[in-house]
CSV table of N, CA, C and O in Angstrom, one decimal:
chain,number,residue,atom,x,y,z
A,1,MET,N,82.4,75.7,-7.4
A,1,MET,CA,83.3,76.4,-6.9
A,1,MET,C,83.7,75.4,-6.7
A,1,MET,O,85.4,76.7,-6.8
A,2,SER,N,84.3,74.4,-6.0
A,2,SER,CA,85.6,74.5,-5.6
A,2,SER,C,86.5,73.9,-6.5
A,2,SER,O,87.2,73.2,-6.5
A,3,SER,N,85.4,72.8,-6.7
A,3,SER,CA,86.1,72.5,-8.5
A,3,SER,C,87.4,74.1,-8.9
A,3,SER,O,88.7,73.3,-9.2
A,4,LEU,N,86.7,74.4,-9.4
A,4,LEU,CA,87.6,76.1,-9.9
A,4,LEU,C,88.2,75.8,-8.6
A,4,LEU,O,90.1,76.2,-9.2
A,5,GLN,N,88.4,76.5,-7.7
A,5,GLN,CA,89.0,76.5,-6.6
A,5,GLN,C,90.4,76.0,-6.8
A,5,GLN,O,91.8,75.7,-7.1
A,6,ASP,N,90.4,74.3,-6.8
A,6,ASP,CA,91.5,72.8,-6.9
A,6,ASP,C,92.3,73.2,-8.5
A,6,ASP,O,93.3,73.5,-8.4
A,7,VAL,N,91.1,74.6,-9.5
A,7,VAL,CA,92.9,74.6,-10.9
A,7,VAL,C,93.6,76.3,-10.4
A,7,VAL,O,94.0,75.2,-10.5
A,8,PHE,N,92.5,76.6,-9.6
A,8,PHE,CA,93.5,78.0,-9.4
A,8,PHE,C,94.4,76.9,-8.8
A,8,PHE,O,96.1,77.8,-9.3
A,9,GLN,N,95.1,76.3,-8.1
A,9,GLN,CA,95.4,75.8,-7.1
A,9,GLN,C,96.2,75.6,-7.3
A,9,GLN,O,98.1,75.6,-8.0
A,10,GLU,N,95.9,74.6,-8.5
A,10,GLU,CA,97.4,73.6,-8.9
A,10,GLU,C,98.2,74.5,-10.1
A,10,GLU,O,99.2,73.7,-10.5
A,11,HIS,N,97.6,75.8,-10.8
A,11,HIS,CA,98.4,76.5,-11.1
A,11,HIS,C,98.7,78.0,-10.4
A,11,HIS,O,99.4,78.5,-11.8
A,12,GLY,N,98.8,77.5,-9.5
A,12,GLY,CA,100.2,78.7,-8.4
A,12,GLY,C,98.8,80.2,-8.3
A,12,GLY,O,99.4,81.3,-8.1
A,13,ILE,N,97.3,79.6,-8.4
A,13,ILE,CA,96.4,81.1,-8.6
A,13,ILE,C,96.1,81.6,-7.8
A,13,ILE,O,95.0,80.2,-6.5
A,14,ASP,N,96.1,82.4,-6.4
A,14,ASP,CA,95.9,82.3,-4.5
A,14,ASP,C,94.5,82.3,-4.9
A,14,ASP,O,93.7,83.3,-5.7
A,15,PHE,N,93.8,81.8,-4.4
A,15,PHE,CA,92.6,81.8,-4.1
A,15,PHE,C,91.6,82.2,-2.5
A,15,PHE,O,91.7,81.8,-1.4
A,16,VAL,N,91.4,83.6,-3.1
A,16,VAL,CA,91.3,84.2,-1.8
A,16,VAL,C,90.1,83.8,-0.4
A,16,VAL,O,90.7,84.0,0.7
A,17,LEU,N,88.4,83.9,-1.5
A,17,LEU,CA,87.8,83.0,-0.6
A,17,LEU,C,86.7,83.3,-1.4
A,17,LEU,O,86.3,83.1,-2.2
A,18,ASN,N,85.8,82.0,-0.8
A,18,ASN,CA,84.3,81.4,-1.7
A,18,ASN,C,83.8,81.8,-0.8
A,18,ASN,O,83.8,81.2,0.3
A,19,ARG,N,82.7,82.5,-0.6
A,19,ARG,CA,81.7,83.5,0.0
A,19,ARG,C,79.9,83.3,0.3
A,19,ARG,O,80.1,83.8,-1.6
A,20,LYS,N,79.0,82.3,0.7
A,20,LYS,CA,77.9,82.2,-0.1
A,20,LYS,C,77.4,83.3,0.2
A,20,LYS,O,77.7,83.3,1.8
A,21,PHE,N,76.1,84.2,0.1
A,21,PHE,CA,75.2,85.3,0.1
A,21,PHE,C,74.0,85.4,1.0
A,21,PHE,O,73.4,83.9,-0.7
A,22,PRO,N,72.9,85.4,1.4
A,22,PRO,CA,71.8,85.9,1.1
A,22,PRO,C,71.4,85.8,-0.2
A,22,PRO,O,71.9,86.9,-0.6
A,23,ARG,N,70.2,85.5,-0.4
A,23,ARG,CA,69.3,85.3,-2.0
A,23,ARG,C,68.7,87.3,-1.8
A,23,ARG,O,69.2,87.7,-2.3
A,24,ASP,N,68.4,87.9,-0.7
A,24,ASP,CA,67.3,89.0,-1.0
A,24,ASP,C,68.4,89.7,0.2
A,24,ASP,O,68.1,90.6,-0.1
A,25,THR,N,70.2,89.8,0.3
A,25,THR,CA,70.7,90.6,-0.1
A,25,THR,C,71.3,92.1,-0.8
A,25,THR,O,71.1,92.1,-2.0
A,26,THR,N,71.0,93.2,0.0
A,26,THR,CA,71.3,93.8,-1.3
A,26,THR,C,72.3,95.3,-1.1
A,26,THR,O,72.9,96.2,-1.2
A,27,ASP,N,72.7,94.9,0.8
A,27,ASP,CA,74.2,95.5,1.2
A,27,ASP,C,74.7,94.7,1.0
A,27,ASP,O,75.2,93.9,2.4
A,28,MET,N,75.6,95.0,-0.2
A,28,MET,CA,77.2,93.8,-0.2
A,28,MET,C,78.2,94.5,0.2
A,28,MET,O,78.7,94.5,-0.1
A,29,SER,N,78.3,96.7,0.1
A,29,SER,CA,79.6,96.8,1.0
A,29,SER,C,80.9,96.2,1.7
A,29,SER,O,81.7,96.0,1.6
A,30,LEU,N,80.3,95.5,3.1
A,30,LEU,CA,81.3,95.5,4.1
A,30,LEU,C,81.9,94.0,3.5
A,30,LEU,O,83.2,93.8,3.3
A,31,TYR,N,80.8,93.2,2.7
A,31,TYR,CA,81.7,92.3,1.8
A,31,TYR,C,82.6,92.0,0.9
A,31,TYR,O,83.2,91.7,0.2
A,32,LEU,N,82.3,93.5,0.5
A,32,LEU,CA,82.9,94.2,-0.9
A,32,LEU,C,84.4,94.3,-0.3
A,32,LEU,O,85.2,94.7,-0.4
A,33,GLU,N,83.7,95.3,0.7
A,33,GLU,CA,85.4,95.8,1.4
A,33,GLU,C,86.0,94.9,1.9
A,33,GLU,O,87.5,94.8,2.1
A,34,ASP,N,85.9,93.5,2.9
A,34,ASP,CA,86.6,92.4,2.9
A,34,ASP,C,87.5,92.5,2.1
A,34,ASP,O,88.3,92.2,2.0
A,35,LEU,N,86.9,92.1,0.3
A,35,LEU,CA,88.1,92.0,-0.8
A,35,LEU,C,88.5,92.3,-1.3
A,35,LEU,O,89.9,91.9,-1.2
A,36,LYS,N,88.4,93.6,-0.9
A,36,LYS,CA,89.1,95.1,-1.3
A,36,LYS,C,90.5,95.1,-0.4
A,36,LYS,O,91.5,95.0,-1.2
A,37,GLU,N,89.7,94.3,0.5
A,37,GLU,CA,91.9,94.6,1.9
A,37,GLU,C,91.9,93.4,1.7
A,37,GLU,O,94.1,93.3,2.3
A,38,ARG,N,91.7,92.0,1.8
A,38,ARG,CA,92.1,91.0,1.1
A,38,ARG,C,92.9,91.4,0.0
A,38,ARG,O,94.0,89.8,-0.3
A,39,GLY,N,92.6,92.4,-1.0
A,39,GLY,CA,93.9,92.8,-1.9
A,39,GLY,C,92.8,91.5,-3.0
A,39,GLY,O,93.5,91.7,-3.9
A,40,ALA,N,91.3,90.7,-2.8
A,40,ALA,CA,91.1,90.7,-4.7
A,40,ALA,C,91.1,91.2,-5.7
A,40,ALA,O,90.0,92.6,-5.4
A,41,LYS,N,91.2,91.1,-7.0
A,41,LYS,CA,91.1,91.6,-7.6
A,41,LYS,C,90.8,91.4,-9.2
A,41,LYS,O,90.1,91.6,-10.2
A,42,VAL,N,90.3,89.5,-9.3
A,42,VAL,CA,89.4,88.7,-10.2
A,42,VAL,C,88.1,88.5,-8.9
A,42,VAL,O,88.2,87.5,-7.9
A,43,ILE,N,87.0,88.7,-9.1
A,43,ILE,CA,85.9,88.5,-8.4
A,43,ILE,C,84.7,87.9,-9.5
A,43,ILE,O,84.3,87.8,-10.8
A,44,ILE,N,84.2,85.8,-8.7
A,44,ILE,CA,83.6,85.5,-9.9
A,44,ILE,C,82.5,85.2,-9.7
A,44,ILE,O,82.6,84.9,-7.8
A,45,ALA,N,81.4,86.3,-9.9
A,45,ALA,CA,79.9,86.0,-9.1
A,45,ALA,C,79.0,85.4,-10.3
A,45,ALA,O,78.7,84.6,-10.7
A,46,ASP,N,78.6,84.2,-9.2
A,46,ASP,CA,76.9,84.1,-8.8
A,46,ASP,C,76.3,84.8,-8.5
A,46,ASP,O,75.5,84.4,-7.2
A,47,PHE,N,75.2,85.4,-8.9
A,47,PHE,CA,73.9,85.8,-8.4
A,47,PHE,C,72.5,86.7,-9.1
A,47,PHE,O,73.7,86.6,-10.8
A,48,TYR,N,71.8,87.0,-8.5
A,48,TYR,CA,70.2,86.6,-9.5
A,48,TYR,C,71.1,88.3,-10.1
A,48,TYR,O,70.8,89.1,-10.0
A,49,GLU,N,70.4,89.3,-11.3
A,49,GLU,CA,70.3,90.1,-11.4
A,49,GLU,C,69.6,91.4,-10.8
A,49,GLU,O,70.7,92.6,-11.1
A,50,PRO,N,68.7,91.1,-10.0
A,50,PRO,CA,67.8,92.4,-9.5
A,50,PRO,C,69.2,92.3,-8.2
A,50,PRO,O,70.2,93.5,-8.3
A,51,ALA,N,70.8,91.5,-7.7
A,51,ALA,CA,71.1,91.3,-6.7
A,51,ALA,C,72.7,92.2,-7.4
A,51,ALA,O,73.1,93.2,-6.8
A,52,ALA,N,72.5,91.8,-8.6
A,52,ALA,CA,73.8,92.1,-10.0
A,52,ALA,C,73.3,93.5,-9.4
A,52,ALA,O,74.5,94.5,-9.5
A,53,ARG,N,72.2,94.5,-9.0
A,53,ARG,CA,72.4,95.3,-9.4
A,53,ARG,C,73.2,96.4,-8.0
A,53,ARG,O,73.9,97.4,-8.6
A,54,HIS,N,72.7,96.8,-7.7
A,54,HIS,CA,73.1,96.4,-6.1
A,54,HIS,C,74.7,95.8,-6.6
A,54,HIS,O,75.7,97.6,-5.2
A,55,ILE,N,74.7,94.9,-5.5
A,55,ILE,CA,76.1,94.9,-5.8
A,55,ILE,C,77.6,95.7,-6.6
A,55,ILE,O,78.3,95.9,-6.5
A,56,MET,N,76.8,95.5,-8.2
A,56,MET,CA,78.2,96.8,-9.4
A,56,MET,C,77.8,97.7,-8.6
A,56,MET,O,78.9,99.3,-8.9
A,57,CYS,N,76.7,98.1,-7.6
A,57,CYS,CA,76.3,99.7,-8.1
A,57,CYS,C,77.1,100.2,-6.2
A,57,CYS,O,78.1,100.9,-6.5
A,58,GLN,N,77.5,99.0,-5.9
A,58,GLN,CA,78.2,99.3,-4.0
A,58,GLN,C,80.1,99.1,-5.1
A,58,GLN,O,80.3,100.1,-4.7
A,59,ALA,N,79.8,98.3,-5.7
A,59,ALA,CA,81.4,98.5,-6.8
A,59,ALA,C,82.4,99.6,-7.0
A,59,ALA,O,82.7,99.5,-7.2
A,60,TYR,N,81.7,100.6,-8.0
A,60,TYR,CA,81.7,101.9,-8.0
A,60,TYR,C,82.1,102.4,-7.2
A,60,TYR,O,83.6,103.3,-7.1
A,61,LYS,N,81.1,102.6,-6.5
A,61,LYS,CA,81.1,103.4,-4.8
A,61,LYS,C,82.6,103.6,-4.5
A,61,LYS,O,83.1,104.0,-3.8
A,62,LEU,N,82.7,101.9,-4.9
A,62,LEU,CA,84.0,101.7,-3.6
A,62,LEU,C,85.1,102.0,-4.1
A,62,LEU,O,86.2,100.6,-4.4
A,63,SER,N,85.0,101.8,-5.9
A,63,SER,CA,86.4,102.4,-6.5
A,63,SER,C,86.7,100.6,-7.3
A,63,SER,O,87.9,99.8,-6.7
A,64,MET,N,86.0,99.9,-7.2
A,64,MET,CA,86.5,98.3,-7.5
A,64,MET,C,85.7,97.5,-8.9
A,64,MET,O,85.5,97.3,-9.2
A,65,THR,N,86.2,99.1,-10.0
A,65,THR,CA,85.1,98.9,-11.0
A,65,THR,C,87.0,98.6,-12.0
A,65,THR,O,87.8,98.3,-12.0
A,66,GLN,N,86.8,98.4,-13.8
A,66,GLN,CA,87.8,97.2,-13.9
A,66,GLN,C,88.9,98.7,-14.2
A,66,GLN,O,90.4,98.4,-14.3
A,67,ALA,N,89.0,100.3,-14.4
A,67,ALA,CA,89.7,101.5,-14.1
A,67,ALA,C,90.5,101.6,-13.2
A,67,ALA,O,91.5,101.8,-13.0
A,68,GLU,N,90.4,100.6,-11.5
A,68,GLU,CA,91.0,100.8,-10.7
A,68,GLU,C,91.6,99.2,-10.5
A,68,GLU,O,92.0,98.5,-9.8
A,69,GLY,N,91.7,98.2,-11.8
A,69,GLY,CA,91.9,96.5,-11.8
A,69,GLY,C,91.2,95.7,-11.5
A,69,GLY,O,91.9,94.1,-11.7
A,70,TYR,N,90.4,95.8,-10.9
A,70,TYR,CA,89.5,94.3,-11.0
A,70,TYR,C,88.4,93.5,-12.1
A,70,TYR,O,88.7,94.9,-12.9
A,71,VAL,N,88.4,92.8,-12.0
A,71,VAL,CA,88.2,91.9,-13.4
A,71,VAL,C,86.2,91.1,-12.8
A,71,VAL,O,86.8,89.9,-11.3
A,72,TRP,N,85.5,91.3,-13.1
A,72,TRP,CA,84.3,91.1,-12.9
A,72,TRP,C,84.1,89.5,-13.6
A,72,TRP,O,83.4,90.3,-14.8
A,73,PHE,N,83.3,88.5,-12.9
A,73,PHE,CA,83.2,88.0,-14.3
A,73,PHE,C,82.0,87.4,-13.5
A,73,PHE,O,81.4,86.6,-12.4
A,74,LEU,N,80.9,87.7,-14.0
A,74,LEU,CA,79.6,88.2,-13.6
A,74,LEU,C,78.3,86.5,-15.0
A,74,LEU,O,79.0,86.6,-16.6
A,75,PRO,N,77.1,85.9,-14.4
A,75,PRO,CA,77.1,84.9,-15.8
A,75,PRO,C,76.4,85.6,-16.7
A,75,PRO,O,75.7,86.6,-16.6
A,76,GLY,N,76.8,84.8,-17.6
A,76,GLY,CA,76.0,84.9,-18.7
A,76,GLY,C,74.7,84.9,-19.2
A,76,GLY,O,74.2,85.3,-20.5
A,77,TRP,N,74.3,84.6,-18.5
A,77,TRP,CA,72.1,84.9,-18.6
A,77,TRP,C,72.0,85.3,-17.9
A,77,TRP,O,70.1,85.4,-18.7
A,78,TYR,N,72.3,87.1,-17.8
A,78,TYR,CA,71.1,87.9,-17.7
A,78,TYR,C,71.1,88.5,-18.6
A,78,TYR,O,71.1,88.2,-20.6
A,79,LYS,N,69.7,89.2,-18.7
A,79,LYS,CA,69.1,89.9,-19.7
A,79,LYS,C,69.6,90.6,-20.5
A,79,LYS,O,70.8,91.9,-19.9
A,80,GLU,N,69.7,90.4,-21.8
A,80,GLU,CA,70.4,92.4,-22.2
A,80,GLU,C,69.8,93.6,-21.2
A,80,GLU,O,68.4,93.4,-21.1
A,81,GLY,N,70.7,94.2,-21.6
A,81,GLY,CA,70.8,95.1,-20.3
A,81,GLY,C,70.1,95.8,-19.2
A,81,GLY,O,69.7,96.4,-18.9
A,82,TRP,N,70.0,94.3,-18.6
A,82,TRP,CA,70.1,94.6,-17.3
A,82,TRP,C,70.6,95.4,-16.7
A,82,TRP,O,70.0,95.9,-15.3
A,83,TYR,N,71.8,96.4,-16.7
A,83,TYR,CA,72.9,97.0,-16.6
A,83,TYR,C,71.9,98.8,-16.2
A,83,TYR,O,72.3,98.8,-16.1
A,84,ASP,N,70.6,98.7,-17.0
A,84,ASP,CA,70.5,99.8,-17.3
A,84,ASP,C,68.6,100.0,-15.9
A,84,ASP,O,68.3,99.5,-16.7
A,85,LEU,N,69.9,100.6,-15.6
A,85,LEU,CA,68.8,101.4,-14.2
A,85,LEU,C,68.3,102.8,-15.1
A,85,LEU,O,67.3,101.9,-14.3
A,86,ASP,N,68.7,103.3,-15.7
A,86,ASP,CA,67.6,104.4,-16.6
A,86,ASP,C,66.2,103.8,-16.7
A,86,ASP,O,65.3,104.5,-16.1
A,87,ASN,N,66.7,103.1,-17.8
A,87,ASN,CA,65.4,102.1,-18.3
A,87,ASN,C,64.0,101.5,-16.6
A,87,ASN,O,62.6,101.8,-16.8
A,88,LEU,N,64.6,100.9,-16.2
A,88,LEU,CA,64.9,99.9,-14.9
A,88,LEU,C,63.1,100.9,-14.4
A,88,LEU,O,62.6,101.1,-13.8
A,89,LYS,N,63.8,102.5,-13.7
A,89,LYS,CA,63.8,103.2,-13.0
A,89,LYS,C,62.7,103.8,-13.6
A,89,LYS,O,61.3,104.6,-13.2
A,90,ASN,N,62.9,103.6,-15.2
A,90,ASN,CA,61.8,105.4,-15.8
A,90,ASN,C,59.8,104.1,-15.8
A,90,ASN,O,58.9,104.7,-16.0
A,91,LYS,N,60.7,102.7,-16.6
A,91,LYS,CA,59.6,101.8,-16.0
A,91,LYS,C,58.6,101.3,-15.2
A,91,LYS,O,58.2,101.1,-15.3
A,92,SER,N,59.1,101.6,-13.8
A,92,SER,CA,58.8,101.1,-12.5
A,92,SER,C,58.6,102.9,-11.6
A,92,SER,O,57.5,102.3,-11.0
A,93,GLU,N,58.8,103.7,-12.2
A,93,GLU,CA,57.7,104.7,-11.9
A,93,GLU,C,57.9,105.1,-10.5
A,93,GLU,O,56.9,105.8,-10.0
A,94,GLY,N,59.4,105.3,-10.0
A,94,GLY,CA,59.7,105.2,-8.7
A,94,GLY,C,58.4,104.4,-7.6
A,94,GLY,O,59.6,105.1,-6.1
A,95,LYS,N,57.9,103.1,-8.3
A,95,LYS,CA,58.4,102.2,-7.1
A,95,LYS,C,59.8,101.0,-7.4
A,95,LYS,O,58.8,99.6,-7.2
A,96,SER,N,60.9,101.1,-7.2
A,96,SER,CA,61.1,100.0,-7.3
A,96,SER,C,62.5,100.6,-6.0
A,96,SER,O,62.2,101.6,-5.2
A,97,ASN,N,62.8,99.9,-6.4
A,97,ASN,CA,64.3,99.1,-5.3
A,97,ASN,C,65.4,99.3,-5.6
A,97,ASN,O,66.5,98.5,-5.3
A,98,HIS,N,66.0,99.8,-7.2
A,98,HIS,CA,66.8,99.8,-7.8
A,98,HIS,C,68.0,101.4,-6.7
A,98,HIS,O,67.6,101.6,-6.3
A,99,PRO,N,69.6,100.1,-7.2
A,99,PRO,CA,69.9,101.8,-7.1
A,99,PRO,C,70.2,102.9,-7.7
A,99,PRO,O,69.6,102.8,-8.7
A,100,MET,N,70.8,104.3,-6.9
A,100,MET,CA,70.8,105.2,-7.4
A,100,MET,C,71.2,105.7,-7.7
A,100,MET,O,72.5,106.2,-7.5
A,101,ILE,N,72.2,105.1,-8.8
A,101,ILE,CA,73.4,105.5,-9.4
A,101,ILE,C,72.5,105.1,-11.8
A,101,ILE,O,71.3,104.6,-10.9
A,102,THR,N,72.8,105.5,-11.6
A,102,THR,CA,72.6,105.6,-13.6
A,102,THR,C,73.7,105.0,-14.5
A,102,THR,O,74.4,103.5,-14.2
A,103,GLN,N,73.2,104.5,-15.6
A,103,GLN,CA,73.8,103.8,-16.1
A,103,GLN,C,75.2,103.3,-17.0
A,103,GLN,O,76.0,102.6,-16.3
A,104,MET,N,75.1,104.5,-16.8
A,104,MET,CA,77.0,105.2,-16.9
A,104,MET,C,77.8,105.0,-16.2
A,104,MET,O,78.4,104.0,-15.9
A,105,MET,N,77.2,105.4,-14.7
A,105,MET,CA,78.3,104.1,-13.8
A,105,MET,C,78.4,103.2,-14.1
A,105,MET,O,78.9,101.5,-13.5
A,106,MET,N,76.9,102.0,-13.7
A,106,MET,CA,77.0,100.7,-13.9
A,106,MET,C,78.0,99.9,-14.7
A,106,MET,O,78.6,99.0,-14.8
A,107,LYS,N,77.9,101.3,-15.6
A,107,LYS,CA,78.6,100.4,-17.1
A,107,LYS,C,80.5,100.4,-16.8
A,107,LYS,O,81.3,100.0,-17.1
A,108,ARG,N,80.3,101.7,-16.3
A,108,ARG,CA,82.0,101.7,-16.0
A,108,ARG,C,81.9,100.9,-14.5
A,108,ARG,O,82.9,100.8,-14.3
A,109,ALA,N,81.3,99.8,-13.5
A,109,ALA,CA,80.9,99.1,-12.7
A,109,ALA,C,81.5,97.3,-13.4
A,109,ALA,O,82.7,97.1,-12.7
């Protein structure tokens, strides 16, 4: 990320924050609120699918979606349908720790 940070600075792009998060973090609302307060609109994310589901759920609830001018760059190696919470919830038969939003909401995030 630091080399990307250098490229941003060379081109006059403000880099707001570079932060690492604990791998098992599911409540990212404080971090997202901090990004929002700092005016960050482009978020380059590097986290695994389970965390992405929780984070994008919280981003939706905090109005940090494309509709509000936010751009999220997520890893390209996620499995197809990683955001399909409706399907994941059906497969886990109520034994899941998935965020409580729908696939439609996830797609909006």
